[in-house]
Coordinates of C-alpha atoms in Angstrom, one line a residue:
Chain N
M1 CA 33.0 -26.1 7.0
K2 CA 35.8 -24.0 5.2
S3 CA 39.0 -22.6 6.3
T4 CA 39.6 -18.7 6.1
D5 CA 41.3 -19.0 2.7
N6 CA 39.2 -17.1 0.8
Q7 CA 39.2 -14.0 2.8
V8 CA 42.8 -13.9 3.1
T9 CA 43.3 -14.4 -0.6
N10 CA 41.0 -11.6 -1.2
M11 CA 42.5 -9.2 1.1
P12 CA 44.7 -6.5 -0.6
T13 CA 48.3 -7.3 0.6
P14 CA 50.7 -4.7 0.2
K15 CA 53.9 -7.0 -0.2
K16 CA 54.0 -10.5 -0.7
L17 CA 53.0 -12.1 2.6
S18 CA 52.4 -15.8 3.1
R19 CA 49.2 -16.8 4.7
R20 CA 51.1 -18.1 7.5
T21 CA 52.3 -15.0 8.2
L22 CA 48.9 -13.1 7.9
L23 CA 47.1 -15.6 10.3
G24 CA 50.0 -16.1 12.9
G25 CA 49.4 -18.9 15.3
A26 CA 45.7 -18.9 14.6
A27 CA 46.3 -20.5 11.3
T28 CA 47.0 -23.9 13.0
A29 CA 44.2 -23.4 15.6
A30 CA 40.7 -25.1 14.6
V31 CA 39.2 -22.0 13.5
A32 CA 35.5 -22.5 13.2
V33 CA 34.1 -20.4 10.2
V34 CA 30.8 -20.8 8.2
Q35 CA 31.1 -19.7 4.8
T36 CA 27.9 -18.2 3.7
S37 CA 26.4 -17.8 0.5
F38 CA 27.4 -14.2 0.5
A39 CA 31.0 -15.2 1.0
K40 CA 31.0 -13.9 4.6
A41 CA 32.5 -15.4 7.6
V42 CA 31.1 -15.8 11.0
Q43 CA 32.1 -17.3 14.3
I44 CA 30.1 -20.2 15.8
G45 CA 30.0 -22.1 18.9
I46 CA 31.3 -19.6 21.7
S47 CA 32.6 -21.6 24.5
G48 CA 32.9 -21.5 28.3
T49 CA 35.9 -19.5 30.3
S50 CA 38.8 -19.3 28.0
F51 CA 38.8 -17.4 24.9
P52 CA 37.0 -19.6 22.1
A53 CA 38.8 -20.8 19.1
D54 CA 36.8 -18.7 17.0
D55 CA 37.4 -15.4 18.7
P56 CA 36.9 -12.7 16.2
T57 CA 39.5 -10.7 18.0
K58 CA 42.1 -13.3 17.1
R59 CA 41.8 -13.2 13.2
P60 CA 41.2 -10.6 10.7
G61 CA 37.5 -10.0 9.8
V62 CA 35.8 -10.2 6.2
P63 CA 37.2 -7.5 4.2
P64 CA 34.9 -4.4 2.8
G65 CA 32.4 -5.4 0.2
E66 CA 29.9 -4.0 -2.2
R67 CA 26.6 -4.5 -0.6
G68 CA 26.0 -5.1 3.1
T69 CA 24.3 -8.0 4.0
R70 CA 22.2 -9.0 7.4
S71 CA 23.6 -10.9 10.1
L72 CA 23.3 -14.6 9.8
F73 CA 21.8 -14.5 13.2
E74 CA 19.0 -12.3 12.2
K75 CA 15.9 -14.0 10.8
A76 CA 13.3 -11.4 10.4
A77 CA 11.4 -12.2 7.1
K78 CA 8.3 -11.5 5.6
K79 CA 5.3 -14.1 5.5
P80 CA 4.1 -14.5 2.1
S81 CA 0.5 -15.8 1.1
D82 CA -0.7 -16.2 -2.5
I83 CA -1.5 -12.4 -2.8
S84 CA 0.6 -10.7 -0.3
S85 CA 3.6 -11.0 2.1
R86 CA 3.6 -9.3 5.5
T87 CA 6.1 -7.2 7.3
P88 CA 7.6 -8.9 10.7
L89 CA 6.4 -6.0 12.8
Q90 CA 7.7 -7.7 15.8
D91 CA 11.2 -8.0 14.7
L92 CA 11.7 -4.4 14.0
Y93 CA 13.0 -1.3 15.9
G94 CA 12.1 2.2 15.5
M95 CA 10.0 3.8 12.8
L96 CA 11.5 2.7 9.5
T97 CA 10.8 -0.5 7.7
P98 CA 13.8 -2.2 5.8
S99 CA 13.0 -2.0 2.1
D100 CA 13.1 -5.8 1.5
L101 CA 10.7 -6.2 4.6
H102 CA 8.2 -3.9 3.3
F103 CA 4.9 -5.7 2.8
E104 CA 3.8 -6.5 -0.6
R105 CA 0.3 -6.8 -2.0
H106 CA -0.2 -7.0 -5.8
H107 CA -3.0 -8.5 -8.1
N108 CA -1.0 -10.4 -10.4
G109 CA 2.8 -10.7 -9.6
V110 CA 5.6 -8.1 -9.8
P111 CA 6.7 -7.2 -13.0
A112 CA 10.2 -7.0 -14.3
I113 CA 10.5 -3.6 -15.8
D114 CA 13.5 -2.1 -17.6
P115 CA 13.6 1.5 -16.3
A116 CA 15.5 2.7 -19.7
K117 CA 12.1 1.6 -21.2
H118 CA 9.6 2.6 -18.9
E119 CA 7.6 5.9 -19.4
L120 CA 5.1 7.8 -17.7
L121 CA 2.1 9.3 -19.7
I122 CA -0.1 12.0 -18.7
H123 CA -3.1 12.9 -20.6
G124 CA -6.7 13.4 -20.5
M125 CA -8.1 16.8 -19.6
V126 CA -4.6 18.6 -19.9
E127 CA -3.4 21.3 -22.1
K128 CA -0.3 19.4 -23.1
P129 CA -0.2 15.5 -23.1
M130 CA 3.2 14.6 -22.0
V131 CA 5.5 11.6 -21.8
F132 CA 8.5 11.5 -19.0
N133 CA 10.9 8.9 -18.8
L134 CA 12.9 8.3 -15.5
A135 CA 15.7 10.7 -16.4
D136 CA 12.9 13.5 -16.7
L137 CA 11.2 12.6 -13.6
K138 CA 14.5 12.8 -11.6
R139 CA 15.4 16.0 -13.0
F140 CA 12.2 17.7 -11.7
P141 CA 12.5 19.4 -8.2
S142 CA 12.3 16.7 -5.8
V143 CA 10.8 15.8 -2.6
S144 CA 11.1 13.3 0.2
R145 CA 9.0 12.4 3.1
I146 CA 8.7 9.6 5.7
A147 CA 5.1 8.2 5.8
F148 CA 3.4 4.6 6.3
L149 CA 1.8 2.7 3.4
E150 CA -1.0 0.4 4.9
C151 CA -3.1 -2.0 2.7
S152 CA -6.9 -1.3 3.9
G153 CA -7.3 -5.2 4.1
N154 CA -4.7 -5.2 7.1
F155 CA -6.6 -7.1 9.8
R156 CA -6.8 -10.4 11.3
T157 CA -8.0 -12.3 14.1
G158 CA -9.7 -15.5 15.3
K159 CA -7.2 -17.5 16.8
E160 CA -4.6 -16.9 19.7
T161 CA -1.4 -17.8 17.9
L162 CA -1.2 -14.8 15.6
S163 CA 2.0 -12.3 15.7
P164 CA 1.8 -8.8 14.8
Q165 CA 3.0 -9.8 11.6
D166 CA -0.1 -11.8 11.1
I167 CA -2.8 -9.5 12.4
C168 CA -1.3 -6.2 11.1
G169 CA 1.6 -6.9 8.8
L170 CA 0.1 -5.0 5.9
T171 CA 1.7 -1.9 7.2
S172 CA 5.2 -0.5 6.6
Q173 CA 7.2 2.9 6.5
S174 CA 9.7 4.3 4.1
E175 CA 11.2 7.5 3.1
W176 CA 9.8 8.1 -0.3
T177 CA 11.4 10.3 -2.7
G178 CA 10.2 11.5 -6.0
V179 CA 8.6 14.5 -7.6
K180 CA 5.3 16.1 -6.4
L181 CA 2.6 15.2 -8.5
S182 CA 1.5 18.9 -8.4
T183 CA 4.7 19.8 -10.1
L184 CA 3.9 17.5 -13.1
F185 CA 0.3 18.9 -13.3
R186 CA 1.7 22.3 -13.6
E187 CA 3.9 21.1 -16.5
V188 CA 1.0 19.4 -18.4
G189 CA -1.4 22.3 -17.7
V190 CA -4.5 20.3 -15.9
R191 CA -7.7 21.9 -17.4
P192 CA -9.8 23.4 -14.4
V193 CA -12.7 20.9 -15.2
A194 CA -10.6 17.9 -14.2
T195 CA -11.9 16.6 -10.7
W196 CA -10.3 13.1 -11.2
F197 CA -7.5 11.3 -12.5
L198 CA -7.0 7.4 -13.3
A199 CA -3.6 6.0 -12.1
E200 CA -2.4 3.0 -13.9
G201 CA 0.3 0.5 -13.5
G202 CA 2.2 -1.4 -16.0
D203 CA 2.0 -4.9 -14.3
A204 CA -0.2 -8.1 -15.1
A205 CA -3.2 -6.6 -13.4
V206 CA -2.9 -3.2 -15.3
M207 CA -3.9 -1.8 -11.8
T208 CA -6.1 1.0 -12.0
R209 CA -7.7 3.6 -9.3
S210 CA -9.6 6.9 -9.7
I211 CA -8.2 9.4 -7.4
P212 CA -9.6 13.0 -6.7
I213 CA -7.7 15.4 -8.1
R214 CA -7.3 17.4 -4.8
K215 CA -5.2 14.7 -3.6
G216 CA -2.9 15.1 -6.5
W217 CA -2.4 18.9 -6.0
D218 CA -2.3 18.3 -2.1
D219 CA 0.7 15.9 -1.4
A220 CA 0.9 13.1 -3.8
I221 CA 4.2 12.0 -4.8
I222 CA 5.3 10.3 -8.1
A223 CA 8.1 8.2 -6.2
Y224 CA 11.0 6.6 -7.7
A225 CA 12.9 6.1 -4.4
Q226 CA 12.5 4.3 -1.2
N227 CA 14.9 4.6 1.9
G228 CA 17.6 6.1 -0.1
E229 CA 17.8 4.0 -3.0
A230 CA 15.8 3.1 -6.3
L231 CA 12.2 1.5 -5.3
R232 CA 12.2 -2.2 -4.9
P233 CA 10.5 -4.0 -7.7
E234 CA 7.6 -5.2 -5.1
Q235 CA 7.1 -1.6 -4.3
G236 CA 6.8 -0.3 -7.8
Y237 CA 10.0 0.0 -9.5
P238 CA 10.8 2.0 -11.2
V239 CA 8.0 4.5 -10.2
R240 CA 4.9 4.4 -8.3
L241 CA 2.3 6.6 -7.1
F242 CA 2.5 7.6 -3.5
L243 CA -0.6 9.0 -1.5
P244 CA 0.2 9.9 2.1
G245 CA -2.2 8.2 4.7
W246 CA -4.4 6.8 1.9
E247 CA -5.4 2.8 1.3
G248 CA -2.6 1.2 0.1
N249 CA -4.2 0.0 -3.2
T250 CA -4.6 3.7 -4.4
N251 CA -0.8 3.9 -4.2
V252 CA -0.6 2.5 -7.8
K253 CA 2.8 0.7 -8.5
W254 CA 4.6 0.4 -11.6
L255 CA 2.8 3.6 -12.7
R256 CA 2.7 4.2 -16.5
R257 CA -0.2 6.3 -17.0
L258 CA -2.3 9.1 -15.4
E259 CA -5.5 10.2 -17.3
L260 CA -7.2 13.5 -16.1
S261 CA -10.9 13.2 -16.1
D262 CA -14.3 15.1 -14.7
Q263 CA -15.4 11.6 -13.1
P264 CA -14.2 8.5 -11.7
Y265 CA -14.0 5.7 -13.8
M266 CA -15.5 2.9 -11.4
T267 CA -12.8 0.5 -11.8
R268 CA -13.0 -3.0 -10.5
E269 CA -10.8 -2.2 -7.6
E270 CA -13.3 0.7 -6.5
T271 CA -16.6 -1.1 -7.0
S272 CA -16.1 -5.0 -6.6
K273 CA -13.0 -4.6 -4.2
Y274 CA -12.1 -2.0 -1.6
T275 CA -15.8 -1.1 -0.8
E276 CA -17.2 -2.1 2.5
P277 CA -20.9 -2.7 4.1
I278 CA -21.8 0.2 6.5
K279 CA -25.0 0.4 8.6
D280 CA -26.9 3.5 6.9
T281 CA -30.0 4.1 9.1
E282 CA -31.2 7.2 7.0
R283 CA -31.1 5.5 3.3
G284 CA -31.7 2.0 4.3
P285 CA -29.4 -1.0 5.3
G286 CA -27.5 -3.0 2.7
K287 CA -25.3 -0.2 1.6
F288 CA -21.6 0.0 0.7
R289 CA -19.1 2.6 1.3
Q290 CA -16.9 3.6 -1.6
F291 CA -13.8 5.7 -2.4
S292 CA -13.0 5.2 1.4
F293 CA -9.3 6.5 1.0
D294 CA -8.1 7.7 4.4
I295 CA -6.6 5.0 6.7
D296 CA -8.0 5.9 10.2
A297 CA -5.9 5.9 13.4
R298 CA -4.5 2.5 14.6
S299 CA -1.8 1.4 16.9
I300 CA -0.5 -2.2 17.9
I301 CA 1.8 -3.4 20.8
T302 CA 4.8 -5.1 18.8
F303 CA 6.3 -6.5 22.3
P304 CA 5.3 -8.4 24.1
A305 CA 3.6 -10.1 21.5
Y306 CA 3.0 -13.6 20.2
P307 CA 5.3 -15.6 19.6
N308 CA 7.7 -14.1 22.2
P309 CA 7.3 -15.2 25.7
V310 CA 8.2 -12.7 28.6
Q311 CA 9.7 -13.1 32.1
P312 CA 8.6 -11.4 35.2
G313 CA 10.0 -8.1 35.8
W314 CA 10.4 -4.8 33.9
I315 CA 9.0 -4.6 30.5
E316 CA 9.3 -2.0 28.1
I317 CA 6.0 -2.3 26.3
R318 CA 6.7 -1.1 22.8
G319 CA 4.7 -0.4 19.4
L320 CA 3.6 1.5 16.5
A321 CA 0.8 4.1 16.1
W322 CA -0.2 5.9 12.9
S323 CA -3.1 7.9 11.2
G324 CA -3.8 8.6 7.7
R325 CA -5.4 11.8 9.0
G326 CA -2.5 13.4 10.4
K327 CA 0.0 13.1 13.3
V328 CA -0.5 10.8 16.3
S329 CA -1.5 13.0 19.3
R330 CA -1.1 10.5 22.0
V331 CA -1.1 6.7 22.7
D332 CA -2.5 5.0 26.0
V333 CA -1.5 1.8 27.2
S334 CA -3.4 -0.7 29.5
T335 CA -1.9 -3.4 31.2
D336 CA -5.1 -4.6 33.1
A337 CA -7.2 -5.5 30.1
G338 CA -8.7 -1.9 29.3
K339 CA -9.8 -1.1 32.9
S340 CA -7.1 1.9 33.4
W341 CA -5.1 3.7 30.8
H342 CA -1.6 5.2 31.0
S343 CA -0.1 7.6 28.8
A344 CA 2.9 6.3 26.7
T345 CA 6.0 8.0 25.6
L346 CA 6.0 9.1 22.0
Q347 CA 9.4 8.6 20.2
D348 CA 10.3 11.9 18.1
P349 CA 10.0 12.5 15.5
I350 CA 6.1 12.5 15.3
L351 CA 5.5 13.0 11.6
D352 CA 2.2 13.5 9.6
K353 CA 0.7 10.2 8.3
A354 CA 3.7 8.2 9.6
H355 CA 4.3 5.2 12.1
T356 CA 5.2 6.8 15.4
A357 CA 7.1 4.5 17.9
F358 CA 5.8 4.4 21.5
R359 CA 6.9 3.0 24.7
Y360 CA 5.6 2.3 28.0
L361 CA 7.4 0.9 31.1
W362 CA 5.7 -1.7 33.1
Q363 CA 6.5 -4.0 35.8
W364 CA 5.0 -7.5 35.2
K365 CA 4.4 -9.2 38.5
G366 CA 3.7 -12.7 37.1
D367 CA -0.2 -12.5 37.1
E368 CA -2.2 -13.3 34.0
T369 CA -3.5 -10.2 32.4
E370 CA -4.2 -8.5 28.9
I371 CA -2.3 -5.4 27.5
M372 CA -3.3 -3.2 24.7
S373 CA -2.6 0.2 23.2
R374 CA -5.0 2.9 22.0
V375 CA -3.9 5.9 19.9
T376 CA -5.4 9.1 19.4
D377 CA -4.8 11.4 16.6
E378 CA -4.6 15.0 15.8
T379 CA -8.4 15.3 14.8
G380 CA -9.4 13.8 18.0
Y381 CA -10.3 10.4 16.6
I382 CA -9.6 7.6 19.1
Q383 CA -8.9 4.1 17.9
P384 CA -12.1 2.1 18.5
T385 CA -12.7 -1.5 19.7
I386 CA -13.9 -4.0 17.5
G387 CA -17.2 -3.6 19.5
Q388 CA -17.5 0.2 18.6
L389 CA -16.8 -0.8 14.8
L390 CA -19.5 -3.2 14.8
E391 CA -21.9 -0.9 16.5
A392 CA -21.1 1.8 13.8
R393 CA -20.9 -0.3 10.7
G394 CA -23.4 -3.0 11.3
P395 CA -23.2 -6.6 11.7
D396 CA -22.2 -7.3 7.9
M397 CA -19.2 -5.1 8.5
G398 CA -16.3 -6.4 6.1
G399 CA -12.6 -6.6 6.2
Y400 CA -11.8 -3.4 5.0
H401 CA -10.5 -0.5 7.1
L402 CA -10.5 -2.2 10.2
N403 CA -8.4 -0.7 13.0
P404 CA -9.6 -2.0 16.3
I405 CA -7.5 -2.1 19.6
T406 CA -5.6 -5.0 19.6
A407 CA -5.1 -7.0 23.0
W408 CA -2.2 -9.3 24.1
Q409 CA -2.9 -12.0 26.8
I410 CA -0.1 -12.6 29.2
K411 CA -0.2 -16.1 30.7
R412 CA 1.3 -16.7 34.0
D413 CA 4.0 -19.0 32.2
G414 CA 5.1 -15.9 30.2
R415 CA 3.4 -17.1 27.0
V416 CA 1.9 -14.1 25.0
L417 CA -1.2 -14.8 22.8
H418 CA -3.5 -12.7 20.6
R419 CA -7.0 -12.0 22.3
P420 CA -9.0 -13.2 19.3
E421 CA -11.9 -11.0 18.4
T422 CA -15.3 -12.6 17.5
W423 CA -17.4 -10.8 14.9
K424 CA -18.4 -13.2 12.3
Chain K
M1 CA 4.1 19.9 2.2
K2 CA 3.9 23.2 0.3
K3 CA 7.0 24.5 2.0
S4 CA 9.4 22.1 0.8
R5 CA 9.2 23.4 -2.7
Y6 CA 10.8 26.4 -1.3
G7 CA 13.7 25.1 0.8
A8 CA 14.1 27.3 4.0
C9 CA 12.1 30.1 2.5
L10 CA 11.1 32.4 5.3
V11 CA 7.6 33.3 4.4
G12 CA 4.6 32.0 6.2
A13 CA 2.4 29.4 5.4
F14 CA -0.5 31.9 3.9
L15 CA 1.8 33.6 1.5
L16 CA 2.9 30.0 0.3
L17 CA -0.4 29.1 -0.4
T18 CA -1.1 32.1 -2.3
L19 CA 2.1 31.7 -4.4
D20 CA 0.8 28.0 -5.1
S21 CA -2.6 28.8 -6.2
G22 CA -0.9 31.4 -8.4
Y23 CA 1.0 28.4 -10.1
R24 CA -2.4 26.6 -10.7
A25 CA -4.2 29.7 -12.2
N26 CA -1.6 30.7 -14.9
G27 CA 1.2 28.3 -14.6
Q28 CA 3.7 31.4 -13.8
E29 CA 5.5 32.2 -10.7
R30 CA 3.7 35.3 -9.1
S31 CA 6.7 37.0 -7.6
A32 CA 9.7 36.2 -5.6
I33 CA 8.8 38.0 -2.4
G34 CA 10.6 36.5 0.7
R35 CA 12.4 34.0 -1.4
V36 CA 16.0 34.0 -0.2
D37 CA 17.4 30.7 -1.8
T38 CA 15.6 29.6 -4.6
L39 CA 15.1 30.9 -8.1
P40 CA 11.5 31.3 -9.3
W41 CA 10.2 28.3 -11.1
P42 CA 10.0 28.5 -15.0
A43 CA 6.6 28.1 -16.6
S44 CA 7.8 24.9 -17.7
F45 CA 11.0 22.9 -17.0
G46 CA 11.3 21.9 -20.5
L47 CA 11.5 18.1 -19.3
G48 CA 9.7 15.2 -21.0
R49 CA 8.3 15.1 -24.4
P50 CA 4.8 15.6 -25.9
A51 CA 2.8 12.6 -26.5
T52 CA 1.6 11.6 -29.7
Q53 CA -1.9 10.7 -30.2
A54 CA -0.9 6.9 -31.6
E55 CA 0.8 6.2 -28.3
I56 CA -1.8 7.6 -26.3
A57 CA -4.4 5.4 -28.3
L58 CA -2.4 2.4 -27.7
L59 CA -2.2 2.7 -24.0
D60 CA -5.5 4.2 -23.0
I61 CA -7.6 1.2 -22.7
D62 CA -10.0 2.5 -19.7
I63 CA -13.7 2.5 -20.0
R64 CA -15.9 5.2 -18.1
P65 CA -19.3 4.3 -16.7
D66 CA -20.6 6.9 -19.8
G67 CA -19.0 4.5 -22.2
K68 CA -16.3 6.7 -23.1
G69 CA -13.2 4.4 -24.2
L70 CA -15.4 1.6 -25.6
P71 CA -13.9 0.4 -28.7
A72 CA -15.8 -0.7 -32.1
G73 CA -17.2 -4.3 -32.0
S74 CA -20.0 -6.2 -30.4
G75 CA -21.1 -9.2 -28.7
T76 CA -23.7 -11.6 -27.6
A77 CA -24.2 -14.1 -24.8
T78 CA -24.4 -17.2 -27.1
A79 CA -20.6 -16.4 -28.5
G80 CA -19.6 -15.4 -25.1
K81 CA -20.6 -18.8 -23.6
A82 CA -18.2 -20.7 -25.9
I83 CA -15.1 -18.4 -25.2
F84 CA -16.0 -18.5 -21.5
T85 CA -16.0 -22.5 -21.6
L86 CA -12.7 -22.4 -23.4
K87 CA -10.9 -19.5 -21.8
C88 CA -12.4 -18.8 -18.4
A89 CA -14.4 -21.9 -16.7
A90 CA -11.1 -23.4 -15.6
C91 CA -10.9 -20.8 -13.1
H92 CA -14.3 -19.7 -12.5
G93 CA -16.4 -22.7 -13.2
T94 CA -19.0 -23.8 -15.8
D95 CA -20.9 -20.6 -16.6
G96 CA -19.0 -18.8 -14.1
G97 CA -20.6 -20.7 -11.0
G98 CA -17.4 -20.7 -8.9
G99 CA -13.8 -22.0 -8.9
P100 CA -10.3 -21.3 -7.7
G101 CA -10.3 -17.7 -9.4
G102 CA -13.7 -17.0 -7.6
T103 CA -17.4 -16.9 -8.4
L104 CA -18.6 -14.5 -11.3
V105 CA -22.2 -15.6 -11.4
T106 CA -24.3 -15.9 -8.3
S107 CA -26.9 -18.9 -8.9
G108 CA -30.4 -17.8 -7.8
A109 CA -31.5 -14.5 -6.2
A110 CA -28.8 -12.4 -4.5
S111 CA -30.8 -12.8 -1.2
G112 CA -29.1 -13.8 2.0
K113 CA -27.1 -11.7 4.3
R114 CA -23.6 -12.6 3.1
A115 CA -24.3 -13.6 -0.4
E116 CA -21.2 -13.9 -2.5
K117 CA -20.6 -10.5 -4.3
T118 CA -20.7 -10.8 -8.0
I119 CA -21.6 -8.8 -11.1
G120 CA -25.0 -9.6 -10.8
N121 CA -25.4 -8.2 -7.2
Y122 CA -22.4 -6.1 -6.5
W123 CA -21.1 -4.4 -9.6
P124 CA -22.4 -0.9 -10.2
Y125 CA -21.6 -0.4 -13.8
A126 CA -21.6 -2.8 -16.7
T127 CA -18.7 -0.9 -18.2
T128 CA -16.4 -2.3 -15.6
V129 CA -16.9 -5.7 -16.8
F130 CA -15.6 -5.1 -19.9
D131 CA -12.6 -2.7 -18.8
Y132 CA -11.6 -5.4 -16.1
I133 CA -11.6 -8.5 -18.5
R134 CA -9.9 -6.8 -21.4
R135 CA -7.2 -5.5 -19.1
A136 CA -6.6 -8.4 -16.5
M137 CA -8.3 -11.7 -17.7
P138 CA -7.7 -14.4 -18.3
F139 CA -5.3 -14.1 -15.2
N140 CA -2.6 -16.6 -16.6
Q141 CA -2.8 -14.5 -20.0
P142 CA -4.0 -11.0 -19.4
G143 CA -4.5 -8.7 -22.4
S144 CA -4.6 -11.5 -24.8
L145 CA -8.4 -11.3 -25.7
T146 CA -9.6 -9.4 -28.7
N147 CA -12.2 -6.6 -28.3
E148 CA -14.7 -8.8 -30.1
E149 CA -13.9 -11.7 -27.4
V150 CA -14.2 -9.1 -24.5
Y151 CA -17.9 -8.0 -25.9
N152 CA -18.9 -11.4 -26.1
L153 CA -17.7 -12.3 -22.7
T154 CA -19.3 -9.4 -21.1
A155 CA -22.6 -10.0 -22.9
F156 CA -22.3 -13.7 -21.5
L157 CA -21.7 -12.5 -18.0
L158 CA -24.3 -10.0 -18.1
N159 CA -26.9 -12.5 -19.4
A160 CA -25.9 -15.3 -16.9
S161 CA -26.4 -12.9 -14.3
H162 CA -30.0 -12.2 -15.6
I163 CA -29.5 -8.5 -16.3
I164 CA -29.6 -8.6 -20.3
N165 CA -31.6 -11.2 -22.3
D166 CA -29.9 -13.6 -24.6
K167 CA -30.6 -11.9 -27.8
A168 CA -29.1 -8.6 -26.5
V169 CA -26.2 -7.3 -28.7
I170 CA -23.5 -5.5 -26.4
N171 CA -21.6 -2.7 -28.0
A172 CA -20.1 0.7 -27.3
Q173 CA -23.7 2.2 -27.4
T174 CA -25.8 -0.5 -25.4
L175 CA -23.1 -1.4 -22.9
P176 CA -23.1 2.0 -21.0
K177 CA -27.0 1.9 -21.0
V178 CA -27.2 -1.4 -19.0
V179 CA -28.7 -0.7 -15.7
M180 CA -27.0 -2.8 -13.0
P181 CA -28.9 -4.2 -10.1
A182 CA -26.2 -2.6 -7.8
K183 CA -26.4 0.8 -9.2
N184 CA -27.6 2.4 -6.1
L185 CA -25.7 0.3 -3.5
F186 CA -22.7 2.6 -3.2
L187 CA -22.1 5.8 -0.9
P188 CA -19.2 7.9 -0.7
D189 CA -17.2 7.9 2.4
D190 CA -18.5 9.8 5.3
R191 CA -15.6 9.0 7.7
R192 CA -14.0 12.5 8.2
G193 CA -11.8 11.9 11.5
G194 CA -12.7 13.5 14.8
P195 CA -14.1 11.6 17.7
E196 CA -17.0 9.9 15.8
I197 CA -16.3 6.4 14.8
R198 CA -17.8 5.5 11.5

């Protein structure tokens, strides 16, 4: 434990003052201060009835700094595996994901890219193959939009001790800023024969996906910023493709090249991966769905949720709902295991292809029950149960594009547990 | 989305759409009707620089199903097996039969409900094998293989998957003609929003 020396000596002093003068009587008291790695000081050990020895009103605080940091008391963190890292949905508020808690999914690590050396090449079926550096991209007319980004493999179940982060943490939301791809298409003169484009990343996987050209003209963004600052390396620094509402993998990060073509490339990530078994009664069984870009509507209650227990009394049930096909129209909440449903309040703004916060006030009397949410989007799509998905896709249903209603069991002792789904 | 380009433009969505198609058709701003606070877009912003053929050739490594992009060179299964043992088997097992990096070759017929998805039973195009190995493998040294090595490895994996015989020579002409068992497994997405669950 250290004294407050650091702060005091760092403070700009208009005239020569001794440390004792600045601190007054407090300098001699037992000031309990923890120096963090960020050289910030926090009080510890708040005591009983009198002012605590480390009362923050009795001594100067930390002077202004260059970058903010989280309070040491806040523990929200991503949960990494070998191939991804999940957003702590249960620890967040509102509709935006802090950039450093945005989920990660990449196929061979995060590259370190010097923006001064990074360029975007656009070629193929265009009149003028062009190269744009970051400065060029930032000078074009810009656009910003708040939208979610979700990995299409974002579903887990199978045991009770799963949190929203475990079940559904491969979705996050940011404000993305960049240049519309249509602006660049216009600049290079895309030929009318072009129907697809290949997006390629500059990472060790040299990630590639084929994208229908319609999406490029529609709302695709070549994004260089996220939540008001440059993209985070994990999100594609210095530049990525952002396709609102489309499965995460198509939003190619560390973007280095776009090639216009009159057919898809059939890359490994659109054949061997990101394809899913379907039940196709007309054309026979054993078929697989390919180029399933849109993220269907989904919602999840993030409070109450495992691992946080609840007490009887008034509980504001909170959660997120979203759709890759448009706006959320409504969210219904059930507190009796799906027997009855009640309309939840949606928090403005309700944006197109964006996480929308919902709330429902509930009085829990202490009985065992299950709570769950169900979103309806503006196309009229109603979030299905896993049973409905199985019915529609068949028993070989894979792990991509699963968006089932997710239930939490509330135990009599206040424990909140995931209700596992059985399907495999 | 389209209206953001026009800032606080007062015209309706229909007119904006028309203007936008104007851009696409001739790359020119058609008119400034209704524009109150922005200047017309120029035909070009004059940003960026023309790409040279050399730099395109350096980066353009993708291979299409029709074979576009395949380089010169050729390979055979026998030569591929030796390279595989040296550079791939540690992660994918002897002859691709499975390891920490996943299974590439399924032993026996691809029967059974949940047979492991591999090149032999799940990859619809042989060109993808070349493209993916060249860009991403070996995982710990991506981009380190020569075109010749990639042709050999491709031939080896196709032969081990019982798709080509061990005498077949794989090159820019023959690879796109290889018909994969999984060719017709895939259907386009039929989900389209609305009340139906698919």
